[in-house]
Amino acid sequence: MSPELEKCPRSLLVCEKSNFLNEKSQHDIHVSKHNFNYKISVLMPECGILPANISSVINSFSPYYLVRDLPVYELLEESFLESLVKKGNFNALSYNTKIDEDNSIALLSSGQLILSLDKDTYEQLGLEGRPSLYNHRKAMRFVVTLDLTDKSLTPGTKRYQRVLSSLKDRLPLRYDFFFTKYNTGADEDKTLHKLLSQYSYKEHKPAVSHHTLKEIPCPTLYPSDIQGKTLSCDPHHFLEWLGAVNLDISCENAADSFLSTYVCPEPQSSVSQALLCTVTGFISPENVFVLLQELRQYFDERRFTPWVSLTVHGFMDSGENFYNLVYFKNQDYWLHMATGAQDGCPP
Amino acid sequence: MSVFMDLNIISSNDKNRLRSIVETAAHLGYSTVAINYVVEPQQKKQEIPKPQNVSDVLDKFPVVQGKSSPVKVLNRLTIIASDASHFRPTNEYKSFDLVAVYPKTEKLFHAACMTFDVDIICIAVAEKQPFHFKRAPVNGAIDRGVFFETCYAAAIRDTTMRRYTIANAISLMEVCKGKNIIVSSGAERPLELRGPYDIANLGLLFSLSEGDAKAAVSTNCRSVLLHGETRATASGVVYTTKKPKTPQKQEEESPISKKAKTELA
C-alpha cells in the first residue's frame, strides 16, 4: 500500500478548560469571533421542561431576513453604512454560495466586509486582496477584506469611490443574503427596512424545538478531568455521543440492530430524563452570548445534574465550524473546538 | 478552487435517461456536465455524430444543489483510436466544446500527447493497460496543457474492472506526479454518479494528494474547458463571434469606388 494512503487527513479537537469567573477567560471572545451560527443545541440532563428564563431568552432571539438578489454595492451605501454597519451588531452572509466553489460575501458585526472570490471574479473586480490560505499549486481563490469602519473607506474618499465603482459598474455582484441584527434602535430599523423594501425579502424567526428524552444513559463528566483519563469519559467519545443524541440515533447497541452501534461512553450513569432544545436559523453571536450568560445562572438554583452542554454549529462549508461548551456547577467550563484538515489550530 | 464538473456523461438516444442523469448530477452538486459522444471509427468512413442542441435535450436546466444557478451542459466528442488515420480534425470537431481521444496503442498515445489537437486523453479502465506510460510523452502533454482522464463508472459496475481502474490510475500517477489529471464518471445510468467530494476521496486511492484530488474534479476541469475554448481561437487570444444580423432597409448599392492608387514616392 502506498505510504500516502496510510495517512488520513487529520482532524484536530482542541479542548480548553477554564472558569467563567476567571478574568482571563476567553469564552466571550470566542463566542463573538464565531460570527455565523446556524444551529444551537442545549442538552440538560435531569431536566424535564425548559426553565422559564432560558425559554424567554431563546424566544427573544432576533429575527433574520433572507433578501433575494441583492447587489453587493448596497452594503456600501452611505446611510446604510452610517446607521447599521458602523454601529455594529449587524451581520450579513451570502446564501446559496459554497465557499470552495463560488464567491462568498460576508459582513461581520465588526464592520468588515469579506469577499472570498474565485480567480476569474477577483481579476475582473480589480480590488486589492490576497491569495487564500487554502490554495493548492496555483492560487485559485482570493480574499478581499474591506474594513468599512476605516477612515480610508468613508464615503467621499477616493478609495471608497473606487470600491463602489468596482462593485457597481465593473462587476456588479448580486447574491441572496441573510441579514441579522441585534438590539438595534428604531432609526436603524427604518434604514434596514428602506433597503429591504427595494428587493424581495422574507423575515424569519429562528426555529425552536424541544425534545425530552426519557431514561437515557449519560456520560459522567468531572470538571477537573477534561482529558477523560480517570473520572470523566474521553472528549472524542463524549462529542460523538452528544452528536448521536442530537440526531436521535439510538445508543443502545442492541444485538439485533444493524443501524447503529453507537454506545454511551463510560463512565456513565442513567438519568430519568434529559431535555434537548435546538434553535435553528441565522443567529448572531450576540444572541449566543446572552444565552450563554443565562445558562450560567442555571446552576444558581439547586439542580441535580452536574453538567449542561451548549453546542453551536456554524455553516457546513466553513473551516472550523462548531464549538461545544460544557458548564459545571462550580462555574468551570470546558470548550471543545474541532477543526478540519486544512485549518490551523485555534488559539 | 472552482466549481465541480463532471466531463463524461455517456450520451444515449434515450432522452429521458440523459435528462435523469443530468438532474442527478445537478442534485449531487456538479455545476457543469459534458455529454460525451463516443465514436469508434472502425471502417474507413465513419460519420462523426452531430451533437444535439443542449436545449433540445433538457427544456429546463435543473438548479445545482446548494447554489442558485442552473447546471451548465456541454458537448464532448471522444474518438477511440486504434490507428493514426482515425483521428482527423475536421470541421465537424468544431461543433463540440471538448474533444478527447482514447489511444489504444503506444504509438498513438505518444502522438496524442505530443501532436494531436485534443483536450483530454482517456486512460483505459476496463482492461489492463496495453502499454506502459513513458515520462517523455506524458510530460510533453502536460506542457501542452492536455489532460488525462480516468473514469470511475466501470469501477462501480464490476469488481475486476475496479482493479484495472485503480492499477492503471496508479501507474499513470507515478509518471505524471498528479498533475493534469481529471476524474470523471463515464456514467450511463444515474446510479453510477457519485458526489464530488466522494470522487475527491477516490483520488486519494489513486495515490493523488488531497489537493490534487480535489483539483481533479474542479480546477483541472476548468482548465480543460478553457483549453477547449482556445481551440476555436488564434493562440487563445483572438476570438471571433458572429455579429447579430440587424434588419436593414434595402439600400441602393452605391457604385463601387475604385481604390485610390497609392504612389510610393
Coordinates of C-alpha atoms in Angstrom, one line a residue:
Chain A
M1 CA 0.0 0.0 0.0
S2 CA 1.4 3.4 -0.9
P3 CA 2.6 5.4 2.0
E4 CA 0.2 8.3 1.3
L5 CA -2.8 6.1 1.9
E6 CA -1.8 5.3 5.4
K7 CA -2.1 8.9 6.4
C8 CA -5.6 10.1 6.8
P9 CA -6.5 13.8 6.6
R10 CA -6.1 15.0 10.1
S11 CA -8.7 16.4 12.3
L12 CA -8.0 18.2 15.5
L13 CA -10.1 18.5 18.6
V14 CA -8.9 21.3 20.9
C15 CA -10.2 21.1 24.5
E16 CA -9.9 24.0 26.8
K17 CA -10.7 24.1 30.5
S18 CA -11.4 27.3 32.4
N19 CA -13.7 29.1 34.8
F20 CA -16.2 31.8 33.9
L21 CA -15.1 33.9 36.9
N22 CA -11.5 33.8 35.8
E23 CA -10.6 37.2 34.4
K24 CA -8.5 35.8 31.6
S25 CA -11.3 33.6 30.4
Q26 CA -11.7 33.8 26.7
H27 CA -15.2 32.5 26.3
D28 CA -16.7 35.8 25.4
I29 CA -14.0 36.5 22.7
H30 CA -14.5 33.0 21.3
V31 CA -18.3 33.4 21.1
S32 CA -18.0 36.8 19.4
K33 CA -15.5 35.5 16.9
H34 CA -17.7 32.8 15.7
N35 CA -19.7 35.0 13.6
F36 CA -22.1 32.8 11.6
N37 CA -24.1 30.4 13.7
Y38 CA -26.6 28.1 12.1
K39 CA -27.8 25.9 14.9
I40 CA -27.5 25.9 18.7
S41 CA -28.4 22.9 20.8
V42 CA -28.6 22.7 24.6
L43 CA -28.6 19.4 26.4
M44 CA -29.6 19.4 30.0
P45 CA -29.7 16.1 31.8
E46 CA -32.1 15.6 34.7
C47 CA -34.3 18.4 33.3
G48 CA -37.9 17.9 32.1
I49 CA -39.0 21.3 30.9
L50 CA -37.1 24.3 29.7
P51 CA -36.6 26.8 32.5
A52 CA -38.5 30.0 32.0
N53 CA -35.6 32.4 31.8
I54 CA -33.8 30.3 29.2
S55 CA -37.0 29.9 27.2
S56 CA -37.6 33.7 27.2
V57 CA -34.1 34.4 26.1
I58 CA -34.5 31.9 23.2
N59 CA -37.8 33.4 22.2
S60 CA -36.3 36.8 22.1
F61 CA -33.6 35.9 19.6
S62 CA -33.6 38.5 16.8
P63 CA -35.3 37.6 13.6
Y64 CA -33.3 37.2 10.4
Y65 CA -34.1 38.2 6.9
L66 CA -33.5 36.4 3.6
V67 CA -33.1 39.0 0.8
R68 CA -33.1 37.8 -2.8
D69 CA -30.7 39.1 -5.5
L70 CA -29.2 42.0 -3.5
P71 CA -26.3 43.8 -5.3
V72 CA -23.2 43.9 -3.1
Y73 CA -22.7 47.6 -3.5
E74 CA -25.9 48.3 -1.5
L75 CA -23.9 47.2 1.6
L76 CA -21.7 50.2 1.0
E77 CA -24.5 52.6 0.6
E78 CA -24.0 55.7 2.7
S79 CA -26.9 55.8 5.1
F80 CA -26.7 52.0 5.5
L81 CA -23.0 52.4 6.5
E82 CA -23.7 55.1 9.0
S83 CA -26.6 53.5 10.7
L84 CA -26.1 49.8 10.7
V85 CA -22.6 48.9 9.8
K86 CA -20.7 51.4 11.9
K87 CA -22.9 50.9 15.0
G88 CA -22.1 47.2 15.0
N89 CA -24.4 44.3 15.7
F90 CA -25.3 43.7 12.1
N91 CA -24.3 40.5 10.2
A92 CA -24.8 39.5 6.6
L93 CA -23.9 36.3 4.8
S94 CA -24.4 35.4 1.2
Y95 CA -26.9 32.5 0.8
N96 CA -26.6 29.5 -1.6
T97 CA -22.9 30.1 -2.3
K98 CA -20.4 27.5 -1.5
I99 CA -17.1 28.8 -0.1
D100 CA -15.0 26.4 -2.1
E101 CA -16.8 26.7 -5.3
D102 CA -18.1 30.2 -5.9
N103 CA -17.9 33.7 -4.5
S104 CA -19.0 34.2 -0.9
I105 CA -19.6 37.5 0.7
A106 CA -19.8 38.1 4.5
L107 CA -20.3 41.3 6.5
L108 CA -19.2 40.9 10.2
S109 CA -20.5 42.9 13.1
S110 CA -17.1 44.5 13.4
G111 CA -17.7 46.3 10.2
Q112 CA -15.5 44.1 8.0
L113 CA -16.8 43.2 4.6
I114 CA -15.1 40.0 3.4
L115 CA -15.3 38.8 -0.2
S116 CA -14.0 35.3 -0.9
L117 CA -13.7 35.2 -4.7
D118 CA -12.6 32.7 -7.3
K119 CA -9.8 33.7 -9.6
D120 CA -11.9 35.0 -12.5
T121 CA -14.1 37.2 -10.3
Y122 CA -11.1 38.6 -8.4
E123 CA -9.3 39.5 -11.6
Q124 CA -12.4 41.1 -13.1
L125 CA -13.3 43.1 -10.0
G126 CA -9.9 44.7 -9.5
L127 CA -9.9 45.2 -5.8
E128 CA -6.9 44.5 -3.7
G129 CA -6.8 41.2 -1.9
R130 CA -4.5 38.4 -1.0
P131 CA -4.5 34.7 -2.0
S132 CA -6.5 32.5 0.3
L133 CA -4.7 30.2 2.7
Y134 CA -6.4 27.2 1.2
N135 CA -4.7 27.2 -2.1
H136 CA -3.0 24.3 -3.9
R137 CA -0.5 24.7 -6.7
K138 CA -1.8 27.8 -8.3
A139 CA -3.7 30.5 -6.4
M140 CA -7.4 29.9 -7.4
R141 CA -9.1 31.7 -4.5
F142 CA -8.6 35.2 -3.2
V143 CA -9.9 37.0 -0.2
V144 CA -10.7 40.8 -0.3
T145 CA -11.2 42.3 3.1
L146 CA -12.6 45.8 3.4
D147 CA -12.8 47.4 6.8
L148 CA -15.8 49.6 6.4
T149 CA -15.2 51.4 9.7
D150 CA -11.8 52.5 8.5
K151 CA -11.2 56.2 7.8
S152 CA -10.0 55.5 4.3
L153 CA -13.3 54.0 3.3
T154 CA -15.6 56.8 4.5
P155 CA -18.0 57.9 1.7
G156 CA -16.3 60.6 -0.4
T157 CA -12.8 59.3 -0.3
K158 CA -11.1 58.1 -3.4
R159 CA -10.8 54.6 -2.2
Y160 CA -14.4 54.4 -1.4
Q161 CA -15.3 55.7 -4.8
R162 CA -13.1 53.1 -6.4
V163 CA -14.6 50.2 -4.4
L164 CA -18.1 51.4 -5.1
S165 CA -17.4 51.8 -8.8
S166 CA -15.9 48.3 -9.0
L167 CA -18.9 46.7 -7.3
K168 CA -21.4 48.8 -9.2
D169 CA -20.0 49.1 -12.7
R170 CA -17.1 46.9 -13.3
L171 CA -18.6 43.7 -12.0
P172 CA -22.0 44.0 -10.4
L173 CA -22.2 41.1 -8.0
R174 CA -25.6 40.1 -6.8
Y175 CA -26.4 37.4 -4.3
D176 CA -29.1 36.3 -1.9
F177 CA -28.2 37.4 1.6
F178 CA -29.0 36.5 5.1
F179 CA -29.2 39.6 7.4
T180 CA -29.5 39.7 11.1
K181 CA -29.1 42.5 13.6
Y182 CA -29.1 42.6 17.3
N183 CA -30.5 45.3 19.6
T184 CA -30.8 48.0 17.1
G185 CA -32.9 51.1 17.6
A186 CA -35.8 52.5 15.6
D187 CA -33.6 54.5 13.2
E188 CA -31.5 51.6 12.2
D189 CA -34.6 49.5 11.7
K190 CA -36.0 52.2 9.4
T191 CA -32.9 52.3 7.3
L192 CA -32.8 48.5 7.1
H193 CA -36.4 48.3 6.0
K194 CA -35.9 51.0 3.5
L195 CA -33.2 48.9 1.9
L196 CA -35.1 45.7 2.2
S197 CA -38.2 47.1 0.6
Q198 CA -36.4 47.7 -2.7
Y199 CA -35.8 43.9 -3.0
S200 CA -37.8 40.8 -2.4
Y201 CA -37.2 39.6 1.2
K202 CA -38.7 37.4 3.8
E203 CA -38.5 37.7 7.6
H204 CA -37.9 34.5 9.6
K205 CA -37.7 33.8 13.2
P206 CA -35.2 31.1 14.4
A207 CA -37.0 27.8 14.7
V208 CA -37.0 26.3 18.2
S209 CA -37.7 22.7 19.0
H210 CA -37.7 20.8 22.4
H211 CA -37.4 17.2 22.9
T212 CA -37.5 15.4 26.3
L213 CA -35.6 12.1 26.3
K214 CA -36.5 9.5 28.9
E215 CA -34.3 7.0 30.7
I216 CA -31.1 7.6 28.8
P217 CA -27.6 6.9 29.9
C218 CA -25.5 10.0 30.3
P219 CA -21.7 10.2 30.4
T220 CA -20.2 11.3 33.7
L221 CA -18.0 14.4 33.5
Y222 CA -15.9 15.8 36.2
P223 CA -14.6 19.4 35.7
S224 CA -11.1 18.5 36.8
D225 CA -10.6 15.7 34.4
I226 CA -11.0 17.1 30.9
Q227 CA -8.9 14.5 29.1
G228 CA -11.1 11.7 30.3
K229 CA -8.3 9.8 32.0
T230 CA -9.9 8.7 35.2
L231 CA -13.2 10.3 36.2
S232 CA -14.8 11.6 33.0
C233 CA -15.1 10.0 29.7
D234 CA -12.9 10.8 26.7
P235 CA -13.8 14.0 24.9
H236 CA -14.0 12.4 21.4
H237 CA -16.4 9.8 22.7
F238 CA -18.4 12.4 24.6
L239 CA -18.8 14.6 21.5
E240 CA -19.7 11.6 19.4
W241 CA -22.4 10.7 21.9
L242 CA -23.6 14.3 22.0
G243 CA -24.0 14.2 18.2
A244 CA -25.9 10.9 18.4
V245 CA -28.3 12.3 20.9
N246 CA -28.8 15.5 18.8
L247 CA -29.6 13.4 15.8
D248 CA -31.9 11.0 17.7
I249 CA -29.6 8.0 17.0
S250 CA -30.2 5.1 19.3
C251 CA -27.2 4.4 21.5
E252 CA -28.3 1.1 22.9
N253 CA -26.1 -1.0 20.7
A254 CA -28.7 -3.8 20.8
A255 CA -27.5 -7.0 19.3
D256 CA -30.2 -7.1 16.6
S257 CA -29.8 -3.5 15.5
F258 CA -27.7 -3.1 12.3
L259 CA -28.3 0.6 12.0
S260 CA -26.3 2.0 15.0
T261 CA -23.5 0.7 17.0
Y262 CA -23.0 3.9 19.0
V263 CA -22.8 3.5 22.7
C264 CA -22.8 5.9 25.6
P265 CA -19.2 6.3 26.6
E266 CA -18.0 5.0 30.0
P267 CA -18.2 6.1 32.8
Q268 CA -21.9 6.7 32.6
S269 CA -24.9 7.0 34.8
S270 CA -28.6 6.6 33.9
V271 CA -30.8 9.7 34.1
S272 CA -34.5 9.6 34.2
Q273 CA -35.0 12.5 31.7
A274 CA -33.0 15.0 29.7
L275 CA -34.0 18.0 27.7
L276 CA -32.7 18.7 24.3
C277 CA -33.5 22.1 22.9
T278 CA -32.5 23.1 19.4
V279 CA -32.6 26.6 17.8
T280 CA -32.0 26.8 14.0
G281 CA -31.6 29.9 11.9
F282 CA -29.1 32.6 11.1
I283 CA -28.2 33.6 14.7
S284 CA -25.9 36.4 15.6
P285 CA -23.1 35.9 18.1
E286 CA -24.6 38.5 20.5
N287 CA -27.6 36.3 20.9
V288 CA -25.5 33.3 21.6
F289 CA -23.6 35.2 24.3
V290 CA -26.9 36.2 26.0
L291 CA -27.9 32.5 26.0
L292 CA -24.5 31.6 27.4
Q293 CA -24.9 34.0 30.3
E294 CA -28.4 32.8 31.0
L295 CA -27.2 29.2 31.1
R296 CA -24.5 30.1 33.6
Q297 CA -27.3 31.1 36.0
Y298 CA -29.0 27.7 35.6
F299 CA -26.8 26.3 38.4
D300 CA -27.8 29.1 40.8
E301 CA -30.7 27.1 41.9
R302 CA -30.2 23.6 43.3
R303 CA -30.0 21.2 40.4
F304 CA -29.5 17.5 40.2
T305 CA -27.3 17.4 37.1
P306 CA -23.6 18.1 37.4
W307 CA -23.2 19.5 33.8
V308 CA -25.1 21.2 30.9
S309 CA -23.8 21.3 27.4
L310 CA -24.3 24.0 24.7
T311 CA -23.2 23.2 21.1
V312 CA -23.0 25.9 18.5
H313 CA -22.8 24.9 14.8
G314 CA -21.6 27.1 12.1
F315 CA -22.2 26.7 8.4
M316 CA -21.2 23.4 6.8
D317 CA -18.7 24.7 4.3
S318 CA -16.7 26.9 6.5
G319 CA -13.5 25.8 8.1
E320 CA -13.8 25.4 11.8
N321 CA -17.5 25.2 12.1
F322 CA -18.5 24.2 15.5
Y323 CA -17.7 24.5 19.2
N324 CA -19.1 22.9 22.3
L325 CA -19.3 24.4 25.8
V326 CA -19.8 22.2 28.9
Y327 CA -20.8 24.0 32.0
F328 CA -20.4 22.8 35.5
K329 CA -21.8 23.8 38.9
N330 CA -18.7 25.4 40.1
Q331 CA -18.7 27.8 37.1
D332 CA -15.9 25.8 35.5
Y333 CA -16.4 25.2 31.8
W334 CA -14.9 23.1 29.0
L335 CA -14.6 24.4 25.5
H336 CA -14.2 21.9 22.7
M337 CA -13.3 23.2 19.2
A338 CA -13.0 21.0 16.2
T339 CA -11.1 21.9 13.1
G340 CA -10.7 20.2 9.7
A341 CA -7.7 19.0 7.8
Q342 CA -6.6 22.3 6.4
D343 CA -7.1 24.7 9.3
G344 CA -4.6 25.9 11.8
C345 CA -5.0 25.2 15.5
P346 CA -7.4 27.8 17.0
P347 CA -5.8 30.0 19.6
Chain B
M1 CA -10.9 26.2 -6.3
S2 CA -13.5 26.3 -8.9
V3 CA -16.9 24.7 -9.4
F4 CA -17.2 20.9 -9.6
M5 CA -17.6 19.4 -13.0
D6 CA -18.2 16.0 -14.5
L7 CA -16.9 15.9 -18.0
N8 CA -18.0 12.5 -19.1
I9 CA -21.7 11.5 -19.2
I10 CA -22.2 9.0 -22.0
S11 CA -24.8 10.2 -24.3
S12 CA -27.6 8.0 -25.4
N13 CA -30.6 8.2 -27.7
D14 CA -32.9 7.9 -24.7
K15 CA -33.6 11.5 -23.8
N16 CA -35.3 10.6 -20.5
R17 CA -32.3 8.7 -19.3
L18 CA -30.0 11.6 -20.2
R19 CA -32.3 14.0 -18.5
S20 CA -32.3 12.0 -15.3
I21 CA -28.5 11.7 -15.3
V22 CA -28.1 15.4 -15.7
E23 CA -30.6 16.0 -12.9
T24 CA -28.8 13.6 -10.6
A25 CA -25.5 15.3 -11.4
A26 CA -27.0 18.7 -10.5
H27 CA -28.5 17.3 -7.3
L28 CA -25.1 15.9 -6.3
G29 CA -23.5 19.4 -6.7
Y30 CA -21.9 19.4 -10.1
S31 CA -22.2 22.8 -11.8
T32 CA -21.1 21.7 -15.2
V33 CA -21.5 18.4 -17.1
A34 CA -20.4 17.3 -20.5
I35 CA -22.4 14.9 -22.7
N36 CA -19.9 12.6 -24.3
Y37 CA -20.5 11.2 -27.9
V38 CA -18.2 8.2 -28.2
V39 CA -17.1 7.3 -31.8
E40 CA -15.1 4.3 -32.8
P41 CA -14.1 4.7 -36.4
Q42 CA -13.6 1.1 -37.4
Q43 CA -14.4 1.5 -41.1
K44 CA -12.7 3.9 -43.4
K45 CA -15.6 6.3 -43.4
Q46 CA -17.3 6.9 -40.1
E47 CA -19.5 9.8 -39.5
I48 CA -19.0 12.0 -36.6
P49 CA -22.4 12.5 -35.0
K50 CA -23.7 16.0 -34.8
P51 CA -24.2 17.0 -31.2
Q52 CA -27.7 17.6 -30.2
N53 CA -28.5 21.1 -29.2
V54 CA -28.4 21.1 -25.5
S55 CA -31.7 22.8 -25.1
D56 CA -33.3 20.0 -27.1
V57 CA -32.3 17.5 -24.5
L58 CA -33.4 19.5 -21.5
D59 CA -36.2 22.0 -21.6
K60 CA -35.4 23.3 -18.2
F61 CA -31.9 23.1 -16.7
P62 CA -32.0 21.8 -13.1
V63 CA -30.6 24.1 -10.5
V64 CA -27.4 22.9 -8.8
Q65 CA -28.0 21.8 -5.2
G66 CA -26.7 24.5 -2.8
K67 CA -26.5 27.2 -5.4
S68 CA -28.9 29.3 -7.3
S69 CA -27.6 28.9 -10.8
P70 CA -28.6 26.1 -13.2
V71 CA -26.3 23.4 -14.4
K72 CA -24.3 24.0 -17.5
V73 CA -24.3 21.3 -20.1
L74 CA -21.6 21.0 -22.8
N75 CA -21.0 18.6 -25.7
R76 CA -17.9 16.5 -25.9
L77 CA -16.5 14.1 -28.5
T78 CA -14.4 11.1 -27.8
I79 CA -12.6 9.2 -30.6
I80 CA -11.5 5.7 -29.8
A81 CA -8.3 5.5 -32.0
S82 CA -6.6 2.3 -32.8
D83 CA -5.0 3.7 -35.9
A84 CA -3.5 7.0 -36.8
S85 CA -6.0 7.7 -39.6
H86 CA -8.9 7.6 -37.2
F87 CA -8.2 11.0 -35.7
R88 CA -8.7 13.6 -38.3
P89 CA -9.6 17.0 -37.0
T90 CA -12.3 18.1 -39.4
N91 CA -14.8 20.9 -39.2
E92 CA -17.2 18.6 -37.5
Y93 CA -15.0 18.5 -34.5
K94 CA -15.5 22.3 -34.1
S95 CA -19.2 21.8 -33.1
F96 CA -18.1 20.2 -29.9
D97 CA -16.9 22.1 -26.9
L98 CA -14.4 19.4 -25.9
V99 CA -12.5 16.8 -27.9
A100 CA -11.0 13.7 -26.4
V101 CA -9.1 10.8 -27.8
Y102 CA -8.7 7.2 -26.4
P103 CA -5.5 5.9 -27.8
K104 CA -5.2 2.1 -28.0
T105 CA -1.6 1.7 -28.9
E106 CA 1.7 3.1 -27.6
K107 CA 2.5 4.9 -30.8
L108 CA -0.9 6.6 -30.8
F109 CA -0.5 7.6 -27.2
H110 CA 2.8 9.2 -28.0
A111 CA 1.2 11.0 -31.0
A112 CA -1.8 12.1 -29.0
C113 CA 0.3 13.5 -26.2
M114 CA 2.7 15.4 -28.5
T115 CA 0.8 16.4 -31.6
F116 CA -2.9 15.8 -31.6
D117 CA -5.2 18.8 -31.2
V118 CA -7.2 17.4 -28.2
D119 CA -8.2 18.5 -24.8
I120 CA -8.4 15.1 -23.0
I121 CA -6.6 11.8 -23.3
C122 CA -8.6 8.9 -21.8
I123 CA -6.9 6.1 -19.9
A124 CA -8.1 2.6 -20.1
V125 CA -10.3 1.5 -17.2
A126 CA -12.0 -1.7 -18.4
E127 CA -8.8 -3.6 -19.3
K128 CA -5.2 -3.8 -18.3
Q129 CA -3.2 -1.0 -19.8
P130 CA -1.7 -2.5 -23.0
F131 CA 1.4 -0.3 -22.8
H132 CA 3.4 1.5 -20.1
F133 CA 3.3 5.2 -19.7
K134 CA 6.6 6.8 -20.5
R135 CA 7.7 10.0 -18.9
A136 CA 8.6 11.8 -22.2
P137 CA 5.1 11.9 -23.8
V138 CA 3.3 12.4 -20.5
N139 CA 5.5 15.5 -19.8
G140 CA 5.0 16.7 -23.3
A141 CA 1.3 16.5 -22.8
I142 CA 1.5 18.3 -19.5
D143 CA 3.5 21.1 -21.1
R144 CA 0.9 21.5 -23.9
G145 CA -2.0 21.7 -21.5
V146 CA -3.6 18.3 -22.3
F147 CA -5.3 16.4 -19.5
F148 CA -5.5 12.7 -18.7
E149 CA -8.9 11.3 -17.7
T150 CA -9.8 8.4 -15.5
C151 CA -13.4 7.3 -15.4
Y152 CA -14.9 5.6 -12.3
A153 CA -18.2 4.2 -13.5
A154 CA -16.6 1.0 -14.7
A155 CA -15.2 0.5 -11.2
I156 CA -18.8 0.8 -9.8
R157 CA -20.1 -1.8 -12.3
D158 CA -17.7 -4.6 -11.9
T159 CA -15.0 -5.7 -9.4
T160 CA -12.5 -6.8 -12.0
M161 CA -12.7 -3.5 -13.7
R162 CA -12.3 -1.8 -10.3
R163 CA -8.8 -3.5 -10.1
Y164 CA -7.9 -2.3 -13.6
T165 CA -9.1 1.2 -12.9
I166 CA -7.1 1.6 -9.8
A167 CA -4.0 -0.1 -11.2
N168 CA -4.0 2.0 -14.4
A169 CA -4.6 5.2 -12.5
I170 CA -1.8 4.5 -10.0
S171 CA 0.7 3.7 -12.8
L172 CA -0.3 7.0 -14.5
M173 CA 0.1 9.0 -11.3
E174 CA 3.6 7.6 -10.8
V175 CA 4.6 9.2 -14.1
C176 CA 2.7 12.4 -14.1
K177 CA 3.0 13.1 -10.4
G178 CA -0.6 14.1 -10.0
K179 CA -0.6 17.0 -12.5
N180 CA -3.1 17.4 -15.3
I181 CA -5.5 14.7 -14.1
I182 CA -9.2 14.8 -14.2
V183 CA -11.6 12.2 -12.8
S184 CA -15.0 11.9 -14.3
S185 CA -17.8 9.4 -14.2
G186 CA -18.4 7.9 -17.6
A187 CA -21.9 7.2 -16.3
E188 CA -24.5 5.5 -18.4
R189 CA -27.1 5.5 -15.6
P190 CA -27.9 8.0 -12.9
L191 CA -26.9 5.5 -10.2
E192 CA -23.4 5.4 -11.4
L193 CA -22.8 9.0 -10.4
R194 CA -21.1 9.9 -7.2
G195 CA -20.8 13.2 -5.4
P196 CA -17.8 15.5 -6.0
Y197 CA -16.3 15.2 -2.5
D198 CA -16.5 11.4 -2.8
I199 CA -14.6 11.5 -6.0
A200 CA -12.0 13.7 -4.4
N201 CA -11.6 11.0 -1.8
L202 CA -11.4 8.4 -4.6
G203 CA -8.5 10.3 -5.9
L204 CA -6.7 9.5 -2.7
L205 CA -6.9 5.8 -3.7
F206 CA -5.3 6.7 -6.9
S207 CA -2.3 8.0 -4.8
L208 CA -3.1 11.6 -5.5
S209 CA -2.5 14.1 -2.7
E210 CA -5.6 15.7 -1.1
G211 CA -5.2 19.0 -3.0
D212 CA -4.6 17.2 -6.3
A213 CA -7.6 15.0 -5.8
K214 CA -9.9 17.9 -5.3
A215 CA -8.3 19.8 -8.2
A216 CA -9.0 16.8 -10.4
V217 CA -12.7 17.4 -10.0
S218 CA -12.7 21.2 -10.0
T219 CA -9.7 23.3 -11.0
N220 CA -8.3 20.9 -13.7
C221 CA -11.7 20.5 -15.3
R222 CA -11.9 24.3 -15.5
S223 CA -8.6 24.3 -17.3
V224 CA -9.9 21.6 -19.7
L225 CA -12.8 23.8 -20.6
L226 CA -10.6 26.8 -21.2
H227 CA -8.3 24.7 -23.4
G228 CA -11.4 23.6 -25.4
E229 CA -12.4 27.2 -25.9
T230 CA -9.0 28.2 -27.2
R231 CA -9.2 25.6 -29.9
A232 CA -11.6 27.9 -31.7
T233 CA -9.3 30.9 -31.3
A234 CA -6.0 32.1 -32.6
S235 CA -3.4 31.2 -29.9
G236 CA -6.1 31.7 -27.3
V237 CA -6.0 35.5 -27.7
V238 CA -8.3 36.4 -30.6
Y239 CA -11.9 35.3 -30.7
T240 CA -14.4 35.6 -33.5
T241 CA -18.1 35.8 -32.8
K242 CA -21.0 36.1 -35.2
K243 CA -22.4 39.6 -35.3
P244 CA -26.1 39.6 -35.0
K245 CA -27.8 40.5 -38.2
T246 CA -29.7 43.7 -37.9
P247 CA -32.6 44.1 -40.3
Q248 CA -31.8 46.9 -42.8
K249 CA -33.8 48.5 -45.5
Q250 CA -32.7 47.6 -48.9
E251 CA -30.5 50.5 -49.9
E252 CA -29.4 51.4 -53.3
E253 CA -26.0 50.0 -53.8
S254 CA -23.6 52.8 -54.2
P255 CA -21.2 52.4 -57.1
I256 CA -18.2 50.6 -56.1
S257 CA -15.5 53.2 -55.8
K258 CA -12.1 52.4 -57.2
K259 CA -9.4 52.1 -54.6
A260 CA -7.1 55.1 -54.9
K261 CA -3.7 54.1 -56.1
T262 CA -1.1 55.0 -53.5
E263 CA 2.0 56.3 -55.1
L264 CA 5.1 55.2 -53.4
A265 CA 7.2 58.2 -53.9

